[in-house]
Coordinates of C-alpha atoms and ligand atoms in Angstrom, one line a residue:
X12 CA -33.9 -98.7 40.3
X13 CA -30.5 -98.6 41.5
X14 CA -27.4 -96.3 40.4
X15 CA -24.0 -97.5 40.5
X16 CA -21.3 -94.9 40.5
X17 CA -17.7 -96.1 38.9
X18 CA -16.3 -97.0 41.9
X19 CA -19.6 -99.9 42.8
X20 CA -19.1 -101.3 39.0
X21 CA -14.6 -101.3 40.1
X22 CA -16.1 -103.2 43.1
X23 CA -18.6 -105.3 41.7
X24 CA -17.0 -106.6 38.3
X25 CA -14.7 -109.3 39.2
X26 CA -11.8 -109.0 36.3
X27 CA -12.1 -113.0 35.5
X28 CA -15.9 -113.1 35.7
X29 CA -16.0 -110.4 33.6
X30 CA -13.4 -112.4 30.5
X31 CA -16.2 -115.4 31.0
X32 CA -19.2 -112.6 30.5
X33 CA -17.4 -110.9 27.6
X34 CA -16.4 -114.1 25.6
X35 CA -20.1 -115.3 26.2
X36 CA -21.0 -112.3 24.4
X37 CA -18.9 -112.3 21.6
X38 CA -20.5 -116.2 20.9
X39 CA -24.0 -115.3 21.1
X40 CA -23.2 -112.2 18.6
X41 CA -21.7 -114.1 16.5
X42 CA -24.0 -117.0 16.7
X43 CA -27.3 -114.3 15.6
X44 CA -28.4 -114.5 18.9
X45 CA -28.4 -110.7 19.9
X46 CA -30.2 -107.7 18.7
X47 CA -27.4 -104.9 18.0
X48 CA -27.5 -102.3 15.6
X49 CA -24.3 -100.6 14.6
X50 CA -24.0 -97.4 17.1
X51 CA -24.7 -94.3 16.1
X52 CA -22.0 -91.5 16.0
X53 CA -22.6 -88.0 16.4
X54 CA -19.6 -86.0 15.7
X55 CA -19.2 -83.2 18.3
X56 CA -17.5 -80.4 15.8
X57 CA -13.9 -80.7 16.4
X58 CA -13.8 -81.9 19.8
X59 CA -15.0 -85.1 19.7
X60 CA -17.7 -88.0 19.5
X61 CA -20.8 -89.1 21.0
X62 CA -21.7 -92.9 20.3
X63 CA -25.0 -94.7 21.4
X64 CA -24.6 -98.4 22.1
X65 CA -27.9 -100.3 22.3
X66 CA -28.2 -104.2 22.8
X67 CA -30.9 -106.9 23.7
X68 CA -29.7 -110.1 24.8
X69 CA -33.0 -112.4 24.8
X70 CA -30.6 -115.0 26.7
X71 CA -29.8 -112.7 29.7
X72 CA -33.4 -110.7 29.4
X73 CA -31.2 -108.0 29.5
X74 CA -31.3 -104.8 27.6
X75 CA -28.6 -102.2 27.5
X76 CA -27.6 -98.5 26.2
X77 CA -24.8 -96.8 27.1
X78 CA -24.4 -93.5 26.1
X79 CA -19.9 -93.2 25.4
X80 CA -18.1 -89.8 24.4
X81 CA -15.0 -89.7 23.4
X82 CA -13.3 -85.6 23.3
X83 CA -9.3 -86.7 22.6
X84 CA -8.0 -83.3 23.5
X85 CA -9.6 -83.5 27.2
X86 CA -6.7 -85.4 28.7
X87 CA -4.6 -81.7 27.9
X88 CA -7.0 -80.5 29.8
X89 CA -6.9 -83.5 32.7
X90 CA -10.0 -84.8 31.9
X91 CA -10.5 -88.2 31.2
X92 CA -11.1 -88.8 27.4
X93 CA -14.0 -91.1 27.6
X94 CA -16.7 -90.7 29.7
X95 CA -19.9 -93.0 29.4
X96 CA -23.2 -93.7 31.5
X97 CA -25.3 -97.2 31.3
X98 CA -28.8 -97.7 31.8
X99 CA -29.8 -101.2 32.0
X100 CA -33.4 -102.9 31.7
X101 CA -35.1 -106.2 32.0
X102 CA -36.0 -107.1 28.7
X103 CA -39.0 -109.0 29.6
X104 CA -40.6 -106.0 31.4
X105 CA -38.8 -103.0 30.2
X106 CA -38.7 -101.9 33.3
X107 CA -35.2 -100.1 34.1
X108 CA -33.3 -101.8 36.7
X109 CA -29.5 -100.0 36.7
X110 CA -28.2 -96.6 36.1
X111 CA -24.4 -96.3 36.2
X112 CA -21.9 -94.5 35.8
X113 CA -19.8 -96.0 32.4
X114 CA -16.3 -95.8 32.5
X115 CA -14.8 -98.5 34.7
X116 CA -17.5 -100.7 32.8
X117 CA -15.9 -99.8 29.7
X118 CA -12.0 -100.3 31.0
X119 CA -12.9 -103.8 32.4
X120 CA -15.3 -105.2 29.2
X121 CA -12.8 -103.7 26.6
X122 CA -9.7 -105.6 28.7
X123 CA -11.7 -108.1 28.9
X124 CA -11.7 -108.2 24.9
X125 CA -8.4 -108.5 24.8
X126 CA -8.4 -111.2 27.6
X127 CA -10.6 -113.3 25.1
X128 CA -8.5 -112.9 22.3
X129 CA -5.3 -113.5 24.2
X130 CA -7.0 -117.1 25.0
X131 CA -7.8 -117.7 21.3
X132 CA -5.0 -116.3 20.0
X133 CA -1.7 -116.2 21.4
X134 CA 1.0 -118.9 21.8
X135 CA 0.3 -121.1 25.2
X136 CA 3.7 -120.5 26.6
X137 CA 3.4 -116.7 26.5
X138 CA 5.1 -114.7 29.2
X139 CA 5.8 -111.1 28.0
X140 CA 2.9 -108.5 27.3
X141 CA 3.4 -105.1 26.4
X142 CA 1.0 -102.1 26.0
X143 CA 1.4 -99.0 24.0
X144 CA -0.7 -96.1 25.2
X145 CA -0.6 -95.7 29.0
X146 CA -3.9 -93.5 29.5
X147 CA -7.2 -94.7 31.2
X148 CA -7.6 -98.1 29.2
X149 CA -4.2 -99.2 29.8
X150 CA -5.0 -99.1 33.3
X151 CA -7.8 -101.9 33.0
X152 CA -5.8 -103.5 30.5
X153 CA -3.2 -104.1 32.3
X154 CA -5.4 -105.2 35.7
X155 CA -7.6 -107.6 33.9
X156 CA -4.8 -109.5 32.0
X157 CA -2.5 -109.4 34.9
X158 CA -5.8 -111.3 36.6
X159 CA -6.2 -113.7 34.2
X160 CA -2.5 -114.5 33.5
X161 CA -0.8 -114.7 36.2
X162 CA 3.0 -114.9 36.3
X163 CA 3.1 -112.6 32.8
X164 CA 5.5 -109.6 32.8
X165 CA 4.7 -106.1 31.4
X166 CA 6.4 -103.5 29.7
X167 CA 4.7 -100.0 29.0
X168 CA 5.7 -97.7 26.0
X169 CA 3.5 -94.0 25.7
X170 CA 4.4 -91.0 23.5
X171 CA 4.2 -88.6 26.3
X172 CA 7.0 -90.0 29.0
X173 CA 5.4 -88.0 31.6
X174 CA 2.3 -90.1 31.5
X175 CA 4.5 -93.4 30.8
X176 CA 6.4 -92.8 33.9
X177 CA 3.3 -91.7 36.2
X178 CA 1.5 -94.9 35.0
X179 CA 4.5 -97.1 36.0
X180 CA 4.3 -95.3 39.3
X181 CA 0.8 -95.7 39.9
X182 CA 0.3 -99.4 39.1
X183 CA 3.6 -99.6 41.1
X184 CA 1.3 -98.6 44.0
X185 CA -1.2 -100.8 43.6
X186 CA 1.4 -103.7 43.7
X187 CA 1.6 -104.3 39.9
X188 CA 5.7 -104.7 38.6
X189 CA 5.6 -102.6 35.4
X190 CA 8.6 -101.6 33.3
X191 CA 9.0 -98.7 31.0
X192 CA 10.3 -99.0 27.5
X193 CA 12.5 -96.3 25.7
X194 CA 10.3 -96.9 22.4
X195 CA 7.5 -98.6 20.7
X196 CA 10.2 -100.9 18.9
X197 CA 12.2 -102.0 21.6
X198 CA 8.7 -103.2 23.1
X199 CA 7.3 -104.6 20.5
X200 CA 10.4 -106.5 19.7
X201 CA 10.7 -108.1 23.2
X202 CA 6.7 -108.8 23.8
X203 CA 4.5 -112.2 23.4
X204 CA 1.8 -110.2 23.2
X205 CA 1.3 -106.4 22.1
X206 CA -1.7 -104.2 23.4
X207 CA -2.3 -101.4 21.3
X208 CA -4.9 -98.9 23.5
X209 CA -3.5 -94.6 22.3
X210 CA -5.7 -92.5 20.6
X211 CA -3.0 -92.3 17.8
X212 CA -4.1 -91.9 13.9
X213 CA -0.9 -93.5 12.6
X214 CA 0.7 -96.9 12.8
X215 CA 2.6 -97.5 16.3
X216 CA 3.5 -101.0 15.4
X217 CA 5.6 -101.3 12.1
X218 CA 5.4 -104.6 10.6
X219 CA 9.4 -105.5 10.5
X220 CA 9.6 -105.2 14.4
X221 CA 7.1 -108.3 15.0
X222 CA 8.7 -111.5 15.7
X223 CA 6.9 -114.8 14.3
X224 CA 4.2 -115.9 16.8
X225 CA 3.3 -112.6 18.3
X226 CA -0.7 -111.9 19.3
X227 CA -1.5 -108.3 19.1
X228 CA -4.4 -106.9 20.6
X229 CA -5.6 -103.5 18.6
X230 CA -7.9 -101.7 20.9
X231 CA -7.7 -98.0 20.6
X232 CA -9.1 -96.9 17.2
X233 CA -12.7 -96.8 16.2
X234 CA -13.1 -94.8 13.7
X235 CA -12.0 -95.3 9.6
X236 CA -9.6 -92.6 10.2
X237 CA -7.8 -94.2 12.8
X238 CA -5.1 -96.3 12.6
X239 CA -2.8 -97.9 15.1
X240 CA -1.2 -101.3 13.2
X241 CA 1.0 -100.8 10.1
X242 CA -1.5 -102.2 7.3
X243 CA 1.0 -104.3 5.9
X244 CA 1.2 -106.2 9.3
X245 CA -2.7 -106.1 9.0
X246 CA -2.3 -107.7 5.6
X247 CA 0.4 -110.5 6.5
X248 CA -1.4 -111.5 10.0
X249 CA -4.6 -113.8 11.0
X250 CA -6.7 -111.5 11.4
X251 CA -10.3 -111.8 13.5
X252 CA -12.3 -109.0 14.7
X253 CA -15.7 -108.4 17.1
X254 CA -17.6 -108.0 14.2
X255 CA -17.4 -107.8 10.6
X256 CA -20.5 -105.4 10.3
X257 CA -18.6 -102.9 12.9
X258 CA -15.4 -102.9 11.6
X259 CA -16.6 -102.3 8.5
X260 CA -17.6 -98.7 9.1
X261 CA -15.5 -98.2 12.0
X262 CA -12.0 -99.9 11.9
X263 CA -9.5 -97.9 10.0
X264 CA -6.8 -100.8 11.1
X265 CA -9.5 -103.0 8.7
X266 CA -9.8 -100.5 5.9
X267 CA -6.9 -98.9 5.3
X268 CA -4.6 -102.0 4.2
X269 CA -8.2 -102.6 1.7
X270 CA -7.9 -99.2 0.7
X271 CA -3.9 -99.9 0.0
X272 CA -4.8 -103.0 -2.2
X273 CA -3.2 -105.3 0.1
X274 CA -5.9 -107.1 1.4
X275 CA -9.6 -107.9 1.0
X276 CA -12.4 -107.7 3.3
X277 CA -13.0 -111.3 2.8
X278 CA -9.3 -111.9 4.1
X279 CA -10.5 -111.5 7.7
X280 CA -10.0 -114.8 9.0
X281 CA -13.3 -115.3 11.6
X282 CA -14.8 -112.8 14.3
X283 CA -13.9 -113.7 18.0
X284 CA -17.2 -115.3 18.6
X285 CA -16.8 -117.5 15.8
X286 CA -13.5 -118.8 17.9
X287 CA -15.4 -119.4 21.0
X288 CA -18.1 -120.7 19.3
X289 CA -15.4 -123.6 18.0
X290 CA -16.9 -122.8 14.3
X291 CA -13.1 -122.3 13.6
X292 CA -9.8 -123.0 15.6
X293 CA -7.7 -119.7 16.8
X294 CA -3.7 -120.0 16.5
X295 CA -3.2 -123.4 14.5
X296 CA 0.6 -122.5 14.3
X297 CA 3.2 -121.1 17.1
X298 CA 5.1 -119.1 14.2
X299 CA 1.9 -117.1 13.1
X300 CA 1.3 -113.8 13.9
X301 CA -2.7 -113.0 14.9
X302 CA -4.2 -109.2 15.0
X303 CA -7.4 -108.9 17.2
X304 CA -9.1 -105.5 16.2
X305 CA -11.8 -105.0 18.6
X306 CA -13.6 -101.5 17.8
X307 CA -16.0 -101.9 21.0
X308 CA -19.3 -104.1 20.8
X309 CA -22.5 -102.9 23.0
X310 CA -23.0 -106.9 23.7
X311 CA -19.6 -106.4 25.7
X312 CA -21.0 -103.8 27.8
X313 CA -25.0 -106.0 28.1
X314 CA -22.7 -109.4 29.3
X315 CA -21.0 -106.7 32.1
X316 CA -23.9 -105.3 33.2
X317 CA -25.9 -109.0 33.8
X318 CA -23.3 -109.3 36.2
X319 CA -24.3 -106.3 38.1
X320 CA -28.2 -107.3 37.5
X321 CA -27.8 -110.5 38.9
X322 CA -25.4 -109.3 42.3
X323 CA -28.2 -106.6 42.8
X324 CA -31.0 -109.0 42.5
X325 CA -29.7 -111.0 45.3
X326 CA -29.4 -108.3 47.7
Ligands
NAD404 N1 -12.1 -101.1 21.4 C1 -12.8 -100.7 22.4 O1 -13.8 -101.3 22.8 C2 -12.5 -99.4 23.1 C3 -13.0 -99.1 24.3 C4 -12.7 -98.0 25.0 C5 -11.8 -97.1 24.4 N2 -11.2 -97.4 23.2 C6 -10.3 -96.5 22.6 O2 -9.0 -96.6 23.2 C7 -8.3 -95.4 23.0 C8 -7.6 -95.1 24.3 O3 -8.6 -94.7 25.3 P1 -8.1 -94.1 26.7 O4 -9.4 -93.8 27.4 O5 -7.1 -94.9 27.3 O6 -7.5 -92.7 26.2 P2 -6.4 -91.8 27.0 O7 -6.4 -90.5 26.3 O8 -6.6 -91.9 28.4 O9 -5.0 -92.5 26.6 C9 -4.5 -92.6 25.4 C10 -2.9 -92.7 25.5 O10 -2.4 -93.0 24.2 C11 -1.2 -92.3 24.1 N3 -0.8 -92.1 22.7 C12 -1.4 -91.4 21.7 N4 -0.7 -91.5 20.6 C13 0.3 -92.4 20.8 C14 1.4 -92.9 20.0 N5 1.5 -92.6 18.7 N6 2.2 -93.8 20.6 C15 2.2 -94.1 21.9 N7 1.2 -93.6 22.7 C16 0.3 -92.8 22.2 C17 -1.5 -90.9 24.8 O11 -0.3 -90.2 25.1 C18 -2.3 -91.4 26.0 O12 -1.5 -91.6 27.1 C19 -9.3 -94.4 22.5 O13 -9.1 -94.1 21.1 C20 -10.6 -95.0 22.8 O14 -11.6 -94.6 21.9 C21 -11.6 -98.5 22.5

């Protein structure tokens, strides 16, 4: 058995094999072809969740669990908000294969989401993404799109300006041109393409700031309680998800604008896989505007891993 610490996974997941792995994945859940039970949560008091993420991929005779917590108040403390560990098996055998450190796994499949939806879903002839939340995510987010769009400018917005300005710096660094935005409005107004990745509970895009045709990607919340999209954009967009079953109990951006009365569960359009499946079209019209809620799938983190399986097994 091998381990993988987070800088071997950085190394070893290229950020446009990793879009193919992911959108795979999202077909063959969608198609029944997976085994993956909604994870289980375990509320740490105030401080924080633990979720278990088990998945069995026949196809890939791969078997994964990753073990993700997520303590919001550690990035006061300079922590990093999520940490995670993977162990990985063959399926055939049981026999583990890979442990790993989690976190750049997660950064690069859950970018990788939006790289999928961003294929589906927004206009051809995008040019302008921005992302709102500049923590740890945004940092893959920004990488893995910037991979597999090249030529696309992006504009950063983040409550705390500290961390806005030390995120433009950083990527600055590692050769990415970034710009800051005074507010959530003035990005969202100028952007093709909005990534949503904060830990914030309410809306930080408001429905009147979206121009016709815009894709947003909403990434950050996972739990019922949290809600980053105003629900009446929710309610007016096409809206397509990872899974029905998952957002169900976890997507407050999904259940919030049902609990309002202003849409219906049924009103979700497709999930993702259903898209790259070709069981229905993605945008059909440059003027509408699409929401992706993604709350995190373990079949994302299974199509990552194969990659590592199958680079290990020929060494
Ligand atoms: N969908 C998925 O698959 C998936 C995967 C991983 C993480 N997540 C979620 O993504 C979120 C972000 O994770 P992270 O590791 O980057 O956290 P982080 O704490 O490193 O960064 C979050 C950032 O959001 C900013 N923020 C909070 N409220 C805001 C607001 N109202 N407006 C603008 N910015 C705001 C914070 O200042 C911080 O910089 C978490 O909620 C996490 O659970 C989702």
């Amino acid at each position: 058995m091998r381990f993988l610490t987070d800088s071997d996974v950085a190394e070893l997941l290229d950020p446009v094999k990793v879009v193919d792995a992911v959108e795979k994945a999202y077909m063959l859940y969608s198609l029944g072809r997976v085994v993956m039970p909604v994870r289980s949560r375990v509320e740490a008091r105030e401080r924080g969740d633990i979720l278990m993420m088990p998945c069995l991929v026949p196809e890939m005779n791969i078997f994964s669990i990753k073990l993700v917590t997520v303590y919001p108040g550690n990035i006061e403390k300079g922590l990093p908000t999520i940490n995670a560990t993977i162990v990985v098996l063959d399926a055939e055998t049981g026999i583990p294969k890979i442990v790993a450190e989690a976190r750049a796994l997660t950064g690069l499949r859950t970018a990788a989401a939006t790289a999928v939806s961003i294929k589906h879903l927004a206009r051809k002839n995008f040019t302008k993404i921005g992302i709102i939340g500049t923590g740890y995510q945004a940092r893959w987010q920004l990488r893995v799109t910037a991979a597999n769009f090249p030529g696309t400018e992006f504009t950063v917005y983040d409550i705390d300006h500290r961390r806005m300005r030390d995120f433009v710096d950083e990527m600055g660094r590692h050769g990415f041109d970034v710009k800051p935005s005074s507010s959530a409005e003035e990005l969202v107004r100028k952007s093709d393409v909005v990534i949503t990745v904060t830990t914030s509970k309410t809306p930080v895009v408001h429905s009147n700031w979206v121009r016709e045709g815009t894709h947003i990607s909403a990434i950050g919340g996972y739990t019922p309680e949290m809600v980053e999209i105003d629900p009446r954009l929710t309610a007016r967009s096409k809206l397509v998800v990872d899974s029905r079953e998952a957002v169900k109990e976890e997507a407050g951006d999904v259940l919030k604008p049902i609990e309002l009365g202003l849409m219906k569960f049924e009103d979700i359009y497709a999930e993702i896989g259903e898209l790259v499946a070709g069981l229905k079209p993605g945008r059909t019209d440059e003027k509408e505007v699409t929401v992706f809620k993604s709350v995190g799938l373990a079949v994302q983190d299974a199509a990552a891993s194969k990659i590592l399986l199958d680079y290990l097994m020929t060494r």
